[in-house]
Amino acid sequence: MKKTHTKRLVITVIGLLLTLNFYRAAAQSLGDPVVSITFGSGTATHSGALPTDSGSTSYTYSNADFPSDGSYTIENTTAGAGNVWWSATDHTGNAGGYMMVVNASVSKTDYFYKRTVTGLCSNTTYQFSAWVVNLLRSNDISPPNITFSIEKTDGTIIQSFNTGTIARTNGNYQWVQKSFKFTLPAGVGDVVIKMTNNSAGGAPANDLAIDDIVFRPYGPTITANFGSTSTTTTASACSGSPVSYTMTTTAPAGYSVLWQYQNTSGVWTNFTGASSTASSYTFTSPTLAGTYHYRVVTAQSANINSTLCRVASNELTLTVGAAPVASAIANSPVCAGTTLNLSASAGASYQWTGPNGFTSALQSPVINNVTAAAAGTYHVTIVSTAGCNVTAAVNVSVNAQPIANAGADVSVCEGESTVLYASGGTTYSWLPVTGLSDASIANPVASPTDTTRYTVTVSNGTCSSTAVVIVNVIKKPVASAGADKHITQGQSVVLNGSAKGTNVSYYWTPADNLSSSTVLNPIAGPTEDATYTLHVVSNVGCGAEATDDVFIRVYKKVVVPNTFTPNSDGINDTWAIEALDTYPASITQVFNRYGALVFKSTGYTQAWDGRYGGQDVPSGTYYYMIDLKNGNVLKGWVLVMR
């Protein structure tokens, strides 16, 4: 039996009785070819001379695209023959298929094809056929005319057939089939098939190609059906189940039958044990998926075992559909409140049923937020594209979720620890693990540096749930009074204090010359150098008081006199500049009217006495520049009088 699929099937189908009949009718049936010559195929234009197993010829083989009169070639195209012939390809239709191309001989007695066939059955009718094409483009040239003859091996003609004129076609070449039937006389089993030219060749004329030569038995009609009176020739079934088929027939008088199936190689094979005279035969259908073919052959009883002498019925086709694989799975056991995922093996359609009234037509249905009512057995019917179905089942368990508890939120001072308390399961897992003594126990010690949200996963062995506890870390007081400042006497400055910590208060000391002692950024206006202290205190008792100082330097106002009298009378003998000594980094320079430097001092620890280089400078006006190094530069003149 021919099997196009080999997958093993797993369903069982009830027995089915189908009947195969054949009967005689006015039409006739053909047997398998005794001879079938296609001349082969290839990539080369020419294949070489006619092989001996394909027949013989009295013509001369030529490897030319346009052989001369009385010659032939075997080629797959006549495109190289020029404009005299059509550019033809073979009739068989296979890639690179060859045909026999004949340039007819002037002599009508030469044969261009001959084949001896042996082992035939006498008193049996056969059909001979061949496809022929007129290669000539012009109507002015003699068209092909061929005689087919069937002869005994001694040359006696049993029957002949003349094709008549094979006319030229308009626009292109056209293959035509020529055939006839004949009956072998008693005692004759070997014949010679011969084709001869019936129209003189030459100039050119009677040029043709021939292909697909077939010789086969021809006899009483056999018609096969499924069912005793039906004309149905196809049937279908599902794999995995024995199906009963009964083939019945009434053979003509003197005829026998053989019941056949086509095997995996495509060869028709007799059913073993089937009687050649019985009017019926019952067999069990294949269990594997695939397409199977059956037929009945008949011949005269004496010739029934000869493949060269019997004719065949039409083919019956049985398609055994592949049943789907029966498989159903689930992510069981599942935990209450989670998702149940069901899945069936591949098919064309599905039908699920299950606990709590569940139904679905999906291959992979989902049940969300599953409850204990979903526990039980789920059944699915899987239908294949061939209409075959199987049923599978899967059991589902639903486990209860543990009730997780992580305890109440807690607060700790920075640097301190607390114990966490979880309950509700047999195993515990905390996240994040930072700051925990052991993240896999119910009661770890937590020492976080910042407020942390801890999540504990509580498991009872199959299911788990989570709970959250927050450990609030109360930060200790931190004080920052900001960078030191400097001002000029009479000015003020904003202090840049900052306080950190959880729930803290703050104040400044001393409160003198502050706009407010209880704000972080008061305005300070001291008249002398001063140090202010910022105090930060925890209102919840976490950590000691924090303090930090800021120093404010107060620069005095510099008063520059514009006259002094260095005459050694003890009165106003030096250039005394009030408060300049409070600017130790200051630079004082004095220039004469020509721009020459006559005095320079850093810090002005000693007042100028009106001398330069050990000599008194002349009385007159001098010009000064005093850089206080605080961003201020004083410029002016001073009169030296003697």
Coordinates of C-alpha atoms in Angstrom, one line a residue, residues 118-539:
T118 CA 8.0 -10.8 -26.0
G119 CA 6.0 -12.6 -23.4
L120 CA 2.6 -11.3 -24.5
C121 CA -0.6 -13.3 -24.3
S122 CA -2.4 -14.7 -27.3
N123 CA -6.0 -14.0 -27.9
T124 CA -5.5 -10.7 -25.9
T125 CA -6.1 -7.2 -27.2
Y126 CA -3.4 -4.5 -27.0
Q127 CA -3.2 -0.8 -27.8
F128 CA -0.2 0.8 -29.5
S129 CA 0.2 4.6 -29.3
A130 CA 2.8 7.3 -30.0
W131 CA 3.0 11.1 -30.0
V132 CA 4.1 12.6 -33.3
V133 CA 4.8 16.2 -34.4
N134 CA 5.1 17.6 -37.9
L135 CA 8.3 19.7 -37.8
L136 CA 7.9 21.4 -41.2
R137 CA 7.0 25.0 -41.2
S138 CA 5.9 25.2 -44.9
N139 CA 2.7 23.8 -46.4
D140 CA 4.5 23.4 -49.8
I141 CA 6.5 20.5 -48.4
S142 CA 5.1 16.9 -48.1
P143 CA 3.9 16.4 -44.6
P144 CA 4.6 13.3 -42.5
N145 CA 2.5 10.2 -43.1
I146 CA 3.4 7.1 -41.0
T147 CA 2.4 3.5 -41.0
F148 CA 2.4 1.6 -37.6
S149 CA 2.5 -2.2 -38.1
I150 CA 2.4 -5.1 -35.7
E151 CA 4.2 -8.1 -37.1
K152 CA 5.0 -11.6 -36.1
T153 CA 8.7 -12.3 -35.7
D154 CA 8.8 -13.9 -39.1
G155 CA 7.6 -10.6 -40.7
T156 CA 3.9 -11.6 -41.1
I157 CA 1.8 -8.5 -40.5
I158 CA -0.8 -9.0 -37.8
Q159 CA -2.3 -5.5 -38.2
S160 CA -1.2 -2.1 -39.5
F161 CA -2.4 1.4 -39.0
N162 CA -1.8 4.4 -41.3
T163 CA -1.8 7.8 -39.6
G164 CA -2.7 9.7 -42.7
T165 CA -1.3 13.1 -43.2
I166 CA 0.0 14.8 -40.1
A167 CA -0.9 18.3 -41.0
R168 CA 1.2 21.4 -40.4
T169 CA -0.2 23.7 -37.8
N170 CA -0.4 27.5 -38.0
G171 CA 1.9 29.5 -35.8
N172 CA 3.7 26.7 -34.0
Y173 CA 4.2 23.0 -33.8
Q174 CA 1.7 20.7 -32.2
W175 CA 2.1 17.1 -30.8
V176 CA -0.7 14.7 -31.8
Q177 CA -1.3 11.2 -30.4
K178 CA -1.9 8.3 -32.9
S179 CA -3.0 4.9 -31.6
F180 CA -4.8 1.7 -32.6
K181 CA -5.6 -1.6 -31.1
F182 CA -5.1 -5.2 -32.2
T183 CA -5.7 -8.7 -31.0
L184 CA -2.9 -11.4 -31.0
P185 CA -3.8 -14.6 -32.8
A186 CA -3.7 -17.9 -31.0
G187 CA -0.2 -19.1 -30.3
V188 CA 1.4 -15.7 -30.8
G189 CA 3.3 -14.2 -27.8
D190 CA 6.1 -12.2 -29.5
V191 CA 5.6 -9.3 -31.9
V192 CA 7.6 -6.7 -33.7
I193 CA 6.4 -3.0 -33.6
K194 CA 7.5 -1.1 -36.7
M195 CA 7.1 2.5 -37.9
T196 CA 7.8 3.3 -41.5
N197 CA 7.7 6.4 -43.7
N198 CA 4.6 6.4 -45.9
S199 CA 5.5 9.6 -47.7
A200 CA 8.7 10.2 -49.6
G201 CA 11.3 12.3 -47.9
G202 CA 13.8 14.7 -49.5
A203 CA 14.0 18.4 -50.3
P204 CA 13.0 18.4 -47.2
A205 CA 9.8 16.5 -46.6
N206 CA 8.1 14.1 -44.2
D207 CA 10.3 15.3 -41.3
L208 CA 8.9 14.5 -37.9
A209 CA 9.7 13.9 -34.2
I210 CA 8.2 11.0 -32.2
D211 CA 8.0 10.6 -28.4
D212 CA 6.2 8.6 -25.6
I213 CA 5.7 5.3 -27.4
V214 CA 3.4 3.1 -25.3
F215 CA 2.2 -0.5 -25.8
R216 CA -0.3 -1.8 -23.2
P217 CA -3.1 -4.4 -22.7
Y218 CA -6.6 -3.3 -23.8
G219 CA -9.7 -5.1 -22.5
P220 CA -13.0 -5.1 -20.6
T221 CA -13.8 -2.1 -18.4
I222 CA -13.4 -2.4 -14.7
T223 CA -14.9 0.3 -12.6
A224 CA -14.1 0.5 -8.9
N225 CA -16.2 2.3 -6.2
F226 CA -16.5 2.7 -2.5
G227 CA -19.8 1.2 -1.6
S228 CA -21.8 -1.5 -3.5
T229 CA -23.8 1.0 -5.6
S230 CA -21.9 4.3 -5.1
T231 CA -19.8 6.0 -7.6
T232 CA -17.5 7.5 -5.0
T233 CA -13.9 6.9 -5.6
T234 CA -12.4 8.6 -2.5
A235 CA -12.9 8.0 1.2
S236 CA -11.3 9.2 4.4
A237 CA -10.7 7.8 7.9
C238 CA -8.8 8.4 11.0
S239 CA -5.6 6.6 12.0
G240 CA -5.2 4.2 14.8
S241 CA -8.3 2.2 14.1
P242 CA -8.8 -0.9 11.9
V243 CA -11.3 -0.2 9.1
S244 CA -12.9 -3.0 7.1
Y245 CA -13.0 -2.7 3.3
T246 CA -14.7 -5.2 1.1
M247 CA -13.9 -5.2 -2.6
T248 CA -16.4 -7.1 -4.8
T249 CA -16.7 -7.9 -8.5
T250 CA -18.3 -10.1 -11.1
A251 CA -15.6 -11.1 -13.6
P252 CA -16.5 -11.8 -17.2
A253 CA -16.7 -15.4 -18.2
G254 CA -13.3 -16.9 -18.4
Y255 CA -11.7 -13.9 -16.6
S256 CA -10.0 -13.8 -13.2
V257 CA -9.2 -10.9 -10.9
L258 CA -6.4 -9.8 -8.6
W259 CA -6.9 -7.3 -5.7
Q260 CA -4.1 -4.8 -5.5
Y261 CA -2.7 -2.0 -3.4
Q262 CA 0.1 0.4 -4.2
N263 CA 3.2 0.0 -1.9
T264 CA 5.5 2.7 -0.6
S265 CA 7.6 2.5 -3.8
G266 CA 4.6 3.1 -6.0
V267 CA 4.5 -0.5 -7.2
W268 CA 1.1 -2.2 -7.5
T269 CA 1.2 -5.3 -5.2
N270 CA -1.3 -8.2 -4.9
F271 CA -3.0 -8.8 -1.7
T272 CA -1.6 -12.0 -0.2
G273 CA -4.2 -14.8 0.0
A274 CA -6.8 -13.2 -2.2
S275 CA -8.5 -15.7 -4.5
S276 CA -8.4 -14.8 -8.2
T277 CA -11.9 -16.3 -8.7
A278 CA -13.6 -14.9 -5.6
S279 CA -16.1 -12.2 -6.1
S280 CA -15.0 -10.2 -3.0
Y281 CA -12.0 -9.6 -0.8
T282 CA -12.0 -7.9 2.6
F283 CA -8.9 -6.3 4.1
T284 CA -8.0 -4.2 7.2
S285 CA -7.2 -0.6 6.5
P286 CA -3.7 0.8 7.4
T287 CA -3.2 2.2 10.9
L288 CA -0.7 4.9 9.8
A289 CA -1.7 8.3 8.4
G290 CA -1.3 8.6 4.7
T291 CA -2.9 8.4 1.3
Y292 CA -3.5 4.8 0.0
H293 CA -4.5 3.6 -3.4
Y294 CA -6.3 0.4 -4.5
R295 CA -7.5 -1.3 -7.7
V296 CA -8.7 -4.5 -9.3
V297 CA -7.0 -6.0 -12.4
T298 CA -8.5 -8.7 -14.7
A299 CA -7.3 -10.9 -17.5
Q300 CA -8.3 -14.2 -19.0
S301 CA -7.8 -16.8 -16.3
A302 CA -4.8 -18.4 -18.0
N303 CA -3.1 -15.0 -18.2
I304 CA -4.0 -13.4 -14.8
N305 CA -0.5 -13.7 -13.4
S306 CA 1.1 -12.0 -16.3
T307 CA 1.5 -8.2 -15.9
L308 CA 1.7 -8.0 -19.7
C309 CA -1.8 -9.3 -20.3
R310 CA -4.2 -7.7 -17.8
V311 CA -6.2 -4.5 -17.6
A312 CA -6.8 -2.4 -14.5
S313 CA -9.7 -0.6 -12.9
N314 CA -9.7 3.1 -11.9
E315 CA -7.9 3.8 -8.7
L316 CA -9.6 4.2 -5.4
T317 CA -8.1 6.6 -2.9
L318 CA -8.3 6.3 0.9
T319 CA -7.0 9.1 3.0
V320 CA -6.1 8.1 6.5
G321 CA -6.0 11.3 8.5
A322 CA -3.4 11.7 11.3
A323 CA -5.1 11.8 14.7
P324 CA -3.6 14.5 17.0
V325 CA -1.3 13.5 19.8
A326 CA -3.3 13.2 23.0
S327 CA -1.6 15.5 25.5
A328 CA -2.8 18.0 28.1
I329 CA -0.6 19.7 30.6
A330 CA -1.0 22.3 33.4
N331 CA 1.2 24.3 35.7
S332 CA -0.2 22.3 38.6
P333 CA 0.0 22.5 41.6
V334 CA -0.9 26.2 41.6
C335 CA -1.4 28.5 44.5
A336 CA -4.8 30.2 45.2
G337 CA -4.9 33.6 43.8
T338 CA -2.4 33.0 41.0
T339 CA -2.9 31.9 37.4
L340 CA -3.7 28.4 36.1
N341 CA -2.3 27.7 32.7
L342 CA -3.7 24.8 30.7
S343 CA -2.3 23.6 27.3
A344 CA -3.1 20.9 24.8
S345 CA -1.0 19.4 22.0
A346 CA -1.4 20.7 18.5
G347 CA -4.6 20.3 16.6
A348 CA -7.1 22.3 14.5
S349 CA -9.7 22.8 17.2
Y350 CA -10.2 22.2 21.0
Q351 CA -12.9 21.8 23.5
W352 CA -12.1 21.9 27.2
T353 CA -14.3 21.0 30.2
G354 CA -13.4 21.1 33.8
P355 CA -14.4 21.8 37.4
N356 CA -16.6 24.7 38.5
G357 CA -18.3 24.7 35.0
F358 CA -15.2 25.5 33.1
T359 CA -15.2 25.4 29.3
S360 CA -12.9 26.7 26.6
A361 CA -12.2 26.4 22.9
L362 CA -8.6 27.6 23.1
Q363 CA -5.5 25.5 22.8
S364 CA -4.0 27.1 26.0
P365 CA -6.7 28.6 28.2
V366 CA -5.9 30.6 31.3
I367 CA -7.8 30.9 34.6
N368 CA -6.8 34.0 36.6
N369 CA -7.0 34.4 40.3
V370 CA -7.7 30.7 40.7
T371 CA -9.6 29.4 43.8
A372 CA -9.9 26.0 45.4
A373 CA -13.0 25.4 43.3
A374 CA -10.7 25.1 40.2
A375 CA -9.1 21.9 41.6
G376 CA -9.9 18.7 39.8
T377 CA -9.6 17.0 36.4
Y378 CA -9.7 18.9 33.1
H379 CA -10.6 17.1 29.8
V380 CA -9.8 18.4 26.3
T381 CA -10.9 17.0 23.0
I382 CA -8.4 17.7 20.3
V383 CA -9.6 17.6 16.6
S384 CA -7.0 17.4 13.8
T385 CA -7.3 19.1 10.4
A386 CA -8.4 15.7 9.0
G387 CA -11.3 15.7 11.5
C388 CA -9.8 13.0 13.7
N389 CA -10.1 13.6 17.5
V390 CA -8.6 12.4 20.7
T391 CA -9.2 13.2 24.3
A392 CA -6.6 13.9 27.0
A393 CA -6.9 14.9 30.7
V394 CA -4.8 16.6 33.3
N395 CA -5.3 16.8 37.1
V396 CA -5.0 20.2 38.8
S397 CA -4.3 20.8 42.5
V398 CA -4.8 24.3 44.1
N399 CA -2.9 25.0 47.3
A400 CA -3.7 27.6 49.9
Q401 CA -1.6 30.7 50.2
P402 CA 0.2 31.5 53.5
I403 CA -0.8 34.7 55.3
A404 CA 2.4 36.7 55.6
N405 CA 2.9 39.1 58.5
A406 CA 6.0 41.3 58.9
G407 CA 5.0 43.1 62.1
A408 CA 4.4 46.8 62.7
D409 CA 6.6 49.6 61.4
V410 CA 9.3 50.6 63.8
S411 CA 11.6 53.6 64.4
V412 CA 15.2 53.6 65.6
C413 CA 17.9 56.2 66.2
E414 CA 20.7 56.3 63.7
G415 CA 23.3 53.7 64.6
E416 CA 20.9 51.6 66.6
S417 CA 19.3 48.2 65.7
T418 CA 15.9 46.6 66.0
V419 CA 14.5 43.0 65.7
L420 CA 12.0 42.3 62.9
Y421 CA 9.2 39.8 63.5
A422 CA 7.7 37.8 60.6
S423 CA 5.2 35.0 60.8
G424 CA 2.8 32.9 58.7
G425 CA 5.0 30.3 57.0
T426 CA 7.8 27.8 57.4
T427 CA 10.5 29.6 55.4
Y428 CA 11.3 33.3 55.1
S429 CA 13.3 35.5 52.8
W430 CA 13.9 39.2 53.3
L431 CA 14.8 41.9 50.7
P432 CA 16.8 44.0 50.6
V433 CA 19.4 42.1 52.6
T434 CA 21.3 45.3 53.4
G435 CA 21.5 45.9 57.2
L436 CA 20.1 42.5 58.2
S437 CA 21.9 40.0 60.4
D438 CA 20.3 37.1 58.5
A439 CA 17.9 37.5 55.6
S440 CA 16.6 33.9 55.7
I441 CA 15.1 33.8 59.3
A442 CA 11.9 35.1 60.7
N443 CA 13.5 37.5 63.2
P444 CA 16.6 39.1 61.8
V445 CA 18.3 42.1 63.5
A446 CA 17.9 45.1 61.3
S447 CA 20.6 47.9 61.4
P448 CA 19.9 50.1 58.4
T449 CA 21.7 53.4 58.0
D450 CA 18.6 55.0 56.3
T451 CA 14.9 54.4 56.4
T452 CA 14.3 51.1 54.7
R453 CA 11.3 49.2 53.3
Y454 CA 11.8 45.5 54.0
T455 CA 9.7 42.9 52.1
V456 CA 9.5 39.3 53.5
T457 CA 8.4 36.4 51.3
V458 CA 6.8 33.8 53.5
S459 CA 6.4 30.2 52.1
N460 CA 4.6 27.1 53.3
G461 CA 6.5 24.8 51.0
T462 CA 4.3 25.1 47.9
C463 CA 2.9 28.7 47.9
S464 CA 4.2 32.0 49.1
S465 CA 3.0 35.5 49.9
T466 CA 4.7 38.8 51.0
A467 CA 4.4 41.4 53.7
V468 CA 6.2 44.7 54.2
V469 CA 7.6 46.5 57.3
I470 CA 9.3 49.9 57.3
V471 CA 12.2 50.7 59.6
N472 CA 12.3 54.4 60.1
V473 CA 15.9 55.6 60.9
I474 CA 15.8 58.8 63.0
K475 CA 18.9 60.8 61.9
K476 CA 21.2 62.3 64.6
P477 CA 21.6 66.1 64.7
V478 CA 24.3 67.6 62.4
A479 CA 25.2 71.3 62.6
S480 CA 27.0 73.4 60.0
A481 CA 27.6 77.2 60.7
G482 CA 29.0 77.8 57.3
A483 CA 32.2 79.4 56.1
D484 CA 33.9 82.2 58.2
K485 CA 33.0 85.7 57.1
H486 CA 34.6 89.2 57.1
I487 CA 32.9 92.6 57.1
T488 CA 33.9 96.2 57.4
Q489 CA 32.9 97.9 60.6
G490 CA 29.3 99.1 60.3
Q491 CA 28.4 96.4 57.7
S492 CA 26.3 93.2 58.3
V493 CA 26.4 89.7 56.8
V494 CA 24.0 86.7 56.4
L495 CA 25.1 83.5 58.2
N496 CA 24.8 80.3 56.1
G497 CA 23.8 77.8 58.8
S498 CA 22.3 74.4 58.1
A499 CA 20.9 71.7 60.3
K500 CA 20.4 68.0 59.5
G501 CA 18.7 65.2 61.4
T502 CA 15.2 63.9 62.0
N503 CA 12.9 66.3 64.0
V504 CA 15.5 68.7 65.2
S505 CA 15.6 72.3 66.5
Y506 CA 18.4 74.9 66.4
Y507 CA 19.6 78.2 67.8
W508 CA 22.7 80.6 67.7
T509 CA 24.8 81.8 70.6
P510 CA 25.6 84.5 71.4
A511 CA 22.5 86.3 70.2
D512 CA 24.2 89.7 70.3
N513 CA 24.0 91.6 67.0
L514 CA 21.9 88.8 65.3
S515 CA 18.6 89.5 63.6
S516 CA 17.3 86.2 65.1
S517 CA 19.0 83.5 67.1
T518 CA 16.4 80.8 66.1
V519 CA 16.7 80.9 62.3
L520 CA 19.4 79.2 60.2
N521 CA 20.3 82.3 58.2
P522 CA 20.2 85.3 60.6
I523 CA 21.8 88.7 59.7
A524 CA 24.9 89.4 61.8
G525 CA 26.3 92.9 62.4
P526 CA 29.0 92.7 65.1
T527 CA 31.2 95.8 65.7
E528 CA 34.2 93.7 66.7
D529 CA 35.5 90.3 65.6
A530 CA 33.0 87.7 66.8
T531 CA 32.4 83.9 66.9
Y532 CA 28.9 82.6 66.6
T533 CA 27.9 79.0 67.5
L534 CA 25.0 77.0 65.8
H535 CA 23.4 74.5 68.2
V536 CA 21.3 71.6 66.7
V537 CA 19.2 69.4 69.1
S538 CA 17.1 66.2 68.5
N539 CA 13.6 66.7 69.6

